[in-house]
mmCIF file of C-alpha atoms in Angstrom:
data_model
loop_
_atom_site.group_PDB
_atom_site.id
_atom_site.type_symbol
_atom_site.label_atom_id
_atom_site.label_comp_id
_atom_site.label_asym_id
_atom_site.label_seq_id
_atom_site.Cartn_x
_atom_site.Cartn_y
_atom_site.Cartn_z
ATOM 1 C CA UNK A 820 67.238 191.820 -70.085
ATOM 2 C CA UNK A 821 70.175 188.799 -69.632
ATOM 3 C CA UNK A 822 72.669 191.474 -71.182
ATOM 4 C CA UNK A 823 72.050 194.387 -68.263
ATOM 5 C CA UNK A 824 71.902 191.737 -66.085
ATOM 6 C CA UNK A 825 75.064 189.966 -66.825
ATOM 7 C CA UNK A 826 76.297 193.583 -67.420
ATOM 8 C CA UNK A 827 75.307 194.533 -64.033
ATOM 9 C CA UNK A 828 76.835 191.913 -62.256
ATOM 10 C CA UNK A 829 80.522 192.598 -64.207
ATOM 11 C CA UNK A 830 80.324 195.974 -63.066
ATOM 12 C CA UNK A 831 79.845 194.682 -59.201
ATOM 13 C CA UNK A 832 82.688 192.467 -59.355
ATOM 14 C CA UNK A 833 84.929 195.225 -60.657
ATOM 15 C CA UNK A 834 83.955 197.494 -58.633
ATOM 16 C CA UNK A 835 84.728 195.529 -55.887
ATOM 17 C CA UNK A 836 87.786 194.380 -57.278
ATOM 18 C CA UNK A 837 89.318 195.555 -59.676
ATOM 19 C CA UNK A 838 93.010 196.173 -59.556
ATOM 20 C CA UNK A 839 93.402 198.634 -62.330
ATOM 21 C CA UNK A 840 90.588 200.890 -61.452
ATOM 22 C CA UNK A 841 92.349 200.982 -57.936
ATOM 23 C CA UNK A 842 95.814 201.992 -59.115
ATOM 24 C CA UNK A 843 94.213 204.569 -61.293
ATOM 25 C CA UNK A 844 92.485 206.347 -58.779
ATOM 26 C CA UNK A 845 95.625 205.835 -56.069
ATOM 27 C CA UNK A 846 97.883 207.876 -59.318
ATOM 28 C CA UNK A 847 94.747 210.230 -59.297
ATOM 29 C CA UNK A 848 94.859 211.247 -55.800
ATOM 30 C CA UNK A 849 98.796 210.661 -55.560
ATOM 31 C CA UNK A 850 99.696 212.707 -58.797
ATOM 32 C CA UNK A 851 96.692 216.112 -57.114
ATOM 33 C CA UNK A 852 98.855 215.956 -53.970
ATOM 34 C CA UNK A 853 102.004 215.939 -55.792
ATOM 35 C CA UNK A 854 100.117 218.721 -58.479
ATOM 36 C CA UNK A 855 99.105 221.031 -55.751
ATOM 37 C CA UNK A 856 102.653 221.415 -53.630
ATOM 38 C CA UNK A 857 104.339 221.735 -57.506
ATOM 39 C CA UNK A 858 101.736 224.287 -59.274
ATOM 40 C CA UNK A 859 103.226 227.511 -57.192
ATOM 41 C CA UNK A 860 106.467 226.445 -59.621
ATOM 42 C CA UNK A 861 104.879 226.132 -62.599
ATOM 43 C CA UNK A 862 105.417 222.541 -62.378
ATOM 44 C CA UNK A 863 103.552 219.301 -63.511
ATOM 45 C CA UNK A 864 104.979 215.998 -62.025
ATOM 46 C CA UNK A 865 105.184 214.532 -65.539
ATOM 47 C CA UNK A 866 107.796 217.543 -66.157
ATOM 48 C CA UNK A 867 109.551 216.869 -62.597
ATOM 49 C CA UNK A 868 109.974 213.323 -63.626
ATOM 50 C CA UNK A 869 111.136 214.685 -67.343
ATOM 51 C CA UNK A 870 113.691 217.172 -65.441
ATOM 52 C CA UNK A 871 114.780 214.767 -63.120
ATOM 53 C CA UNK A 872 115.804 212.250 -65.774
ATOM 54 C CA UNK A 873 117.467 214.673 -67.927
ATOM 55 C CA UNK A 874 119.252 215.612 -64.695
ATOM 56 C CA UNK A 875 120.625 212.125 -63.785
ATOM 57 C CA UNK A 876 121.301 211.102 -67.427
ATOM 58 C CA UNK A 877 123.607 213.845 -67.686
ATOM 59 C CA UNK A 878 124.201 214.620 -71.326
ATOM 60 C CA UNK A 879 122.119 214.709 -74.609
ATOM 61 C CA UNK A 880 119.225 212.264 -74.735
ATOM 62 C CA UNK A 881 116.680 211.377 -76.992
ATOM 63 C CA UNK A 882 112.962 211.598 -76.698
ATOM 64 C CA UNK A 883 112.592 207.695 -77.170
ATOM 65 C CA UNK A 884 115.309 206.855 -74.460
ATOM 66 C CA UNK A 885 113.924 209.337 -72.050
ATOM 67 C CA UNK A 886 110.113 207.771 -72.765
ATOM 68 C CA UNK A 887 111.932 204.308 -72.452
ATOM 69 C CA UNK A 888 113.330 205.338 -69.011
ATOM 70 C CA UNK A 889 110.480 207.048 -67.504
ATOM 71 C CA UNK A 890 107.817 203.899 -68.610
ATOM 72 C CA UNK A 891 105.635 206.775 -70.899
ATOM 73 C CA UNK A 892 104.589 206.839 -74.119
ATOM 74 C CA UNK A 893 106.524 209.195 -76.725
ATOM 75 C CA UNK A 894 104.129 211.620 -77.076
ATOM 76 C CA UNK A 895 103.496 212.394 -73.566
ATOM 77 C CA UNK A 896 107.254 212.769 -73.394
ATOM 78 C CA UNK A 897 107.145 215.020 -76.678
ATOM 79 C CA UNK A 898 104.360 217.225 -75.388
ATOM 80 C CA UNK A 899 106.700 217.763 -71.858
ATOM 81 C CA UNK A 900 109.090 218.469 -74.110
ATOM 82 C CA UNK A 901 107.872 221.065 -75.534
ATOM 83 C CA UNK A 902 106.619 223.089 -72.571
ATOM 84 C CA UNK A 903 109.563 222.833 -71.010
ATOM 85 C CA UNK A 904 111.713 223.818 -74.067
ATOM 86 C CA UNK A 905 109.175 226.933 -74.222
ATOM 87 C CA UNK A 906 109.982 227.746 -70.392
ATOM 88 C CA UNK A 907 113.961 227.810 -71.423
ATOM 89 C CA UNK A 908 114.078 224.567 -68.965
ATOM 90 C CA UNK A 909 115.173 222.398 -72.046
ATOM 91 C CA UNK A 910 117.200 222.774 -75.298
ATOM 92 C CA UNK A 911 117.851 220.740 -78.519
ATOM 93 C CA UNK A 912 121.065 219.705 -77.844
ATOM 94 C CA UNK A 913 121.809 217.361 -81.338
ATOM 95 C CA UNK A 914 119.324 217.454 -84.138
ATOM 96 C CA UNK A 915 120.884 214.666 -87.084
ATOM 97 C CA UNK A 916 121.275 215.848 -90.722
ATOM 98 C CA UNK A 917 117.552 215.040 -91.708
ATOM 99 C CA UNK A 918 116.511 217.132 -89.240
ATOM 100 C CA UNK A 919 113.776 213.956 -87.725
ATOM 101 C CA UNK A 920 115.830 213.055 -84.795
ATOM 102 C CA UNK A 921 117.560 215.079 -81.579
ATOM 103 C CA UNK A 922 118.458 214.977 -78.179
ATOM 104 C CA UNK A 923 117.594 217.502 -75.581
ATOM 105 C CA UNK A 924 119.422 218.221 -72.269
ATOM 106 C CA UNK A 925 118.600 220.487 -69.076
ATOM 107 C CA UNK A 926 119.170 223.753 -69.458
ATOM 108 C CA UNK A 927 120.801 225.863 -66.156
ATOM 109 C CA UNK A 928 117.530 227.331 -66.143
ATOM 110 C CA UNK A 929 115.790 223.809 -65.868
ATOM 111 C CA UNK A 930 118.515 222.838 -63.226
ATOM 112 C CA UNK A 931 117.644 226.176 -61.341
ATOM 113 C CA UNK A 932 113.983 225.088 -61.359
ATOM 114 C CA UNK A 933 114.559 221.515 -60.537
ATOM 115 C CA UNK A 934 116.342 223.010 -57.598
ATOM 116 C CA UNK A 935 113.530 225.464 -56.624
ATOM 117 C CA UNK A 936 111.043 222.448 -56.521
ATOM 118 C CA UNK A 937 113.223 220.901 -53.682
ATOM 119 C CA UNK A 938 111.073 222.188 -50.722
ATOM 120 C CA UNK A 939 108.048 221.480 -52.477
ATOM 121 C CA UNK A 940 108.618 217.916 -53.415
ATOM 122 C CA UNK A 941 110.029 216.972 -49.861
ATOM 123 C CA UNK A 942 106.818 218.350 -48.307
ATOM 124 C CA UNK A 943 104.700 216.495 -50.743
ATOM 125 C CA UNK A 944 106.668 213.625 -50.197
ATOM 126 C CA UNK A 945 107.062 213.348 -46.130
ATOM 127 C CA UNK A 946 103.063 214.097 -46.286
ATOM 128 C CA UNK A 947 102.543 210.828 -48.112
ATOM 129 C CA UNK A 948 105.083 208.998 -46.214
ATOM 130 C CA UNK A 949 103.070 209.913 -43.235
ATOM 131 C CA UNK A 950 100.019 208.861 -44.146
ATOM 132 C CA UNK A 951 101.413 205.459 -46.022
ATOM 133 C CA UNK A 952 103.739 204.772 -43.680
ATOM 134 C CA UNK A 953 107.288 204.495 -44.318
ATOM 135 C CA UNK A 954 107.765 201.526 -46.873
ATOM 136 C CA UNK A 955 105.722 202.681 -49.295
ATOM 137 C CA UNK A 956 108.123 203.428 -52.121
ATOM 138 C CA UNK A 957 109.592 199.704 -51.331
ATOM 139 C CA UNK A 958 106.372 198.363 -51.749
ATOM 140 C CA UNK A 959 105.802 200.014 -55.010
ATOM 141 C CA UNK A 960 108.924 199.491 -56.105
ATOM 142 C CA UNK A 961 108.506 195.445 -55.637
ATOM 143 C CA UNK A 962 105.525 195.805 -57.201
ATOM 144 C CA UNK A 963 106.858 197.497 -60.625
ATOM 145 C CA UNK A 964 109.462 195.441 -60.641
ATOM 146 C CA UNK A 965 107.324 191.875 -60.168
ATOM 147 C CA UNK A 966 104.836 193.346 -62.970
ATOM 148 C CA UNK A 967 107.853 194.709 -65.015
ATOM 149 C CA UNK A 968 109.019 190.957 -64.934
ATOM 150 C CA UNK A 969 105.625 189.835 -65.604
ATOM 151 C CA UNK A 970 104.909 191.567 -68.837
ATOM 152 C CA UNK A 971 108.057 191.238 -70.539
#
């Protein structure tokens, strides 16, 4: 009886508190929002964020630098990969001699989709800003950065 009790009262105080069950359920509703203005494109934001970076890094890059930069794990990375690859949005650009390492870069189809998604990011975007007012992004941003500092 003790262990539901103490149980009981742990899941109160996380409930009612809990800072990671809080920023899991604000990337849950933030990531739909984002999900529903990007699906028309055949677009998940995980593969915006993948088509962005390839876009800004501007020339070959491997999977692990790309899952480095965007703060994901390799295999989510790798499975983004590979969709997009399959759409024609990405291409092995440098595979080495072993054939156990490349580097992938947009293709002009990828950049022509990254493009098309412009309307439907901004609208996703100004909706959010709306609602969470204008500082938002700062505030997350200070965040990341004070946790990023944190856990290193």
């Amino acid at each position: 009886m003790q262990h539901s009790t103490s149980a009981a009262g742990l899941a109160a105080t996380i409930r009612a508190g809990c800072l990671g069950t809080r920023v899991g359920q604000l990337h849950r509703l933030v990531d739909r929002h984002f999900e529903l203005h990007l699906r028309p494109l055949g677009l998940s934001v995980p593969q915006l964020e993948v088509l962005t970076a390839l876009t800004l890094m501007a020339g070959p890059v491997k999977p692990s630098m790309l899952a480095n930069t965007l703060g994901m794990e390799r295999s989510t990375v790798s499975r983004n990969l590979a969709v997009l690859q399959s759409r024609g949005w990405v291409e092995p650009a440098e595979i080495s001699t072993t054939g156990r390492s490349m580097s992938v870069r947009i293709t002009h189809e990828g950049s022509a989709r990254l493009s098309a998604a412009g309307d439907a990011w901004t609208a996703a975007q100004a909706a959010l800003v709306a609602t969470l007012g204008d500082d938002a992004a700062q505030c997350l941003d200070t965040w990341l950065t004070e946790l990023t500092v944190m856990l290193d």
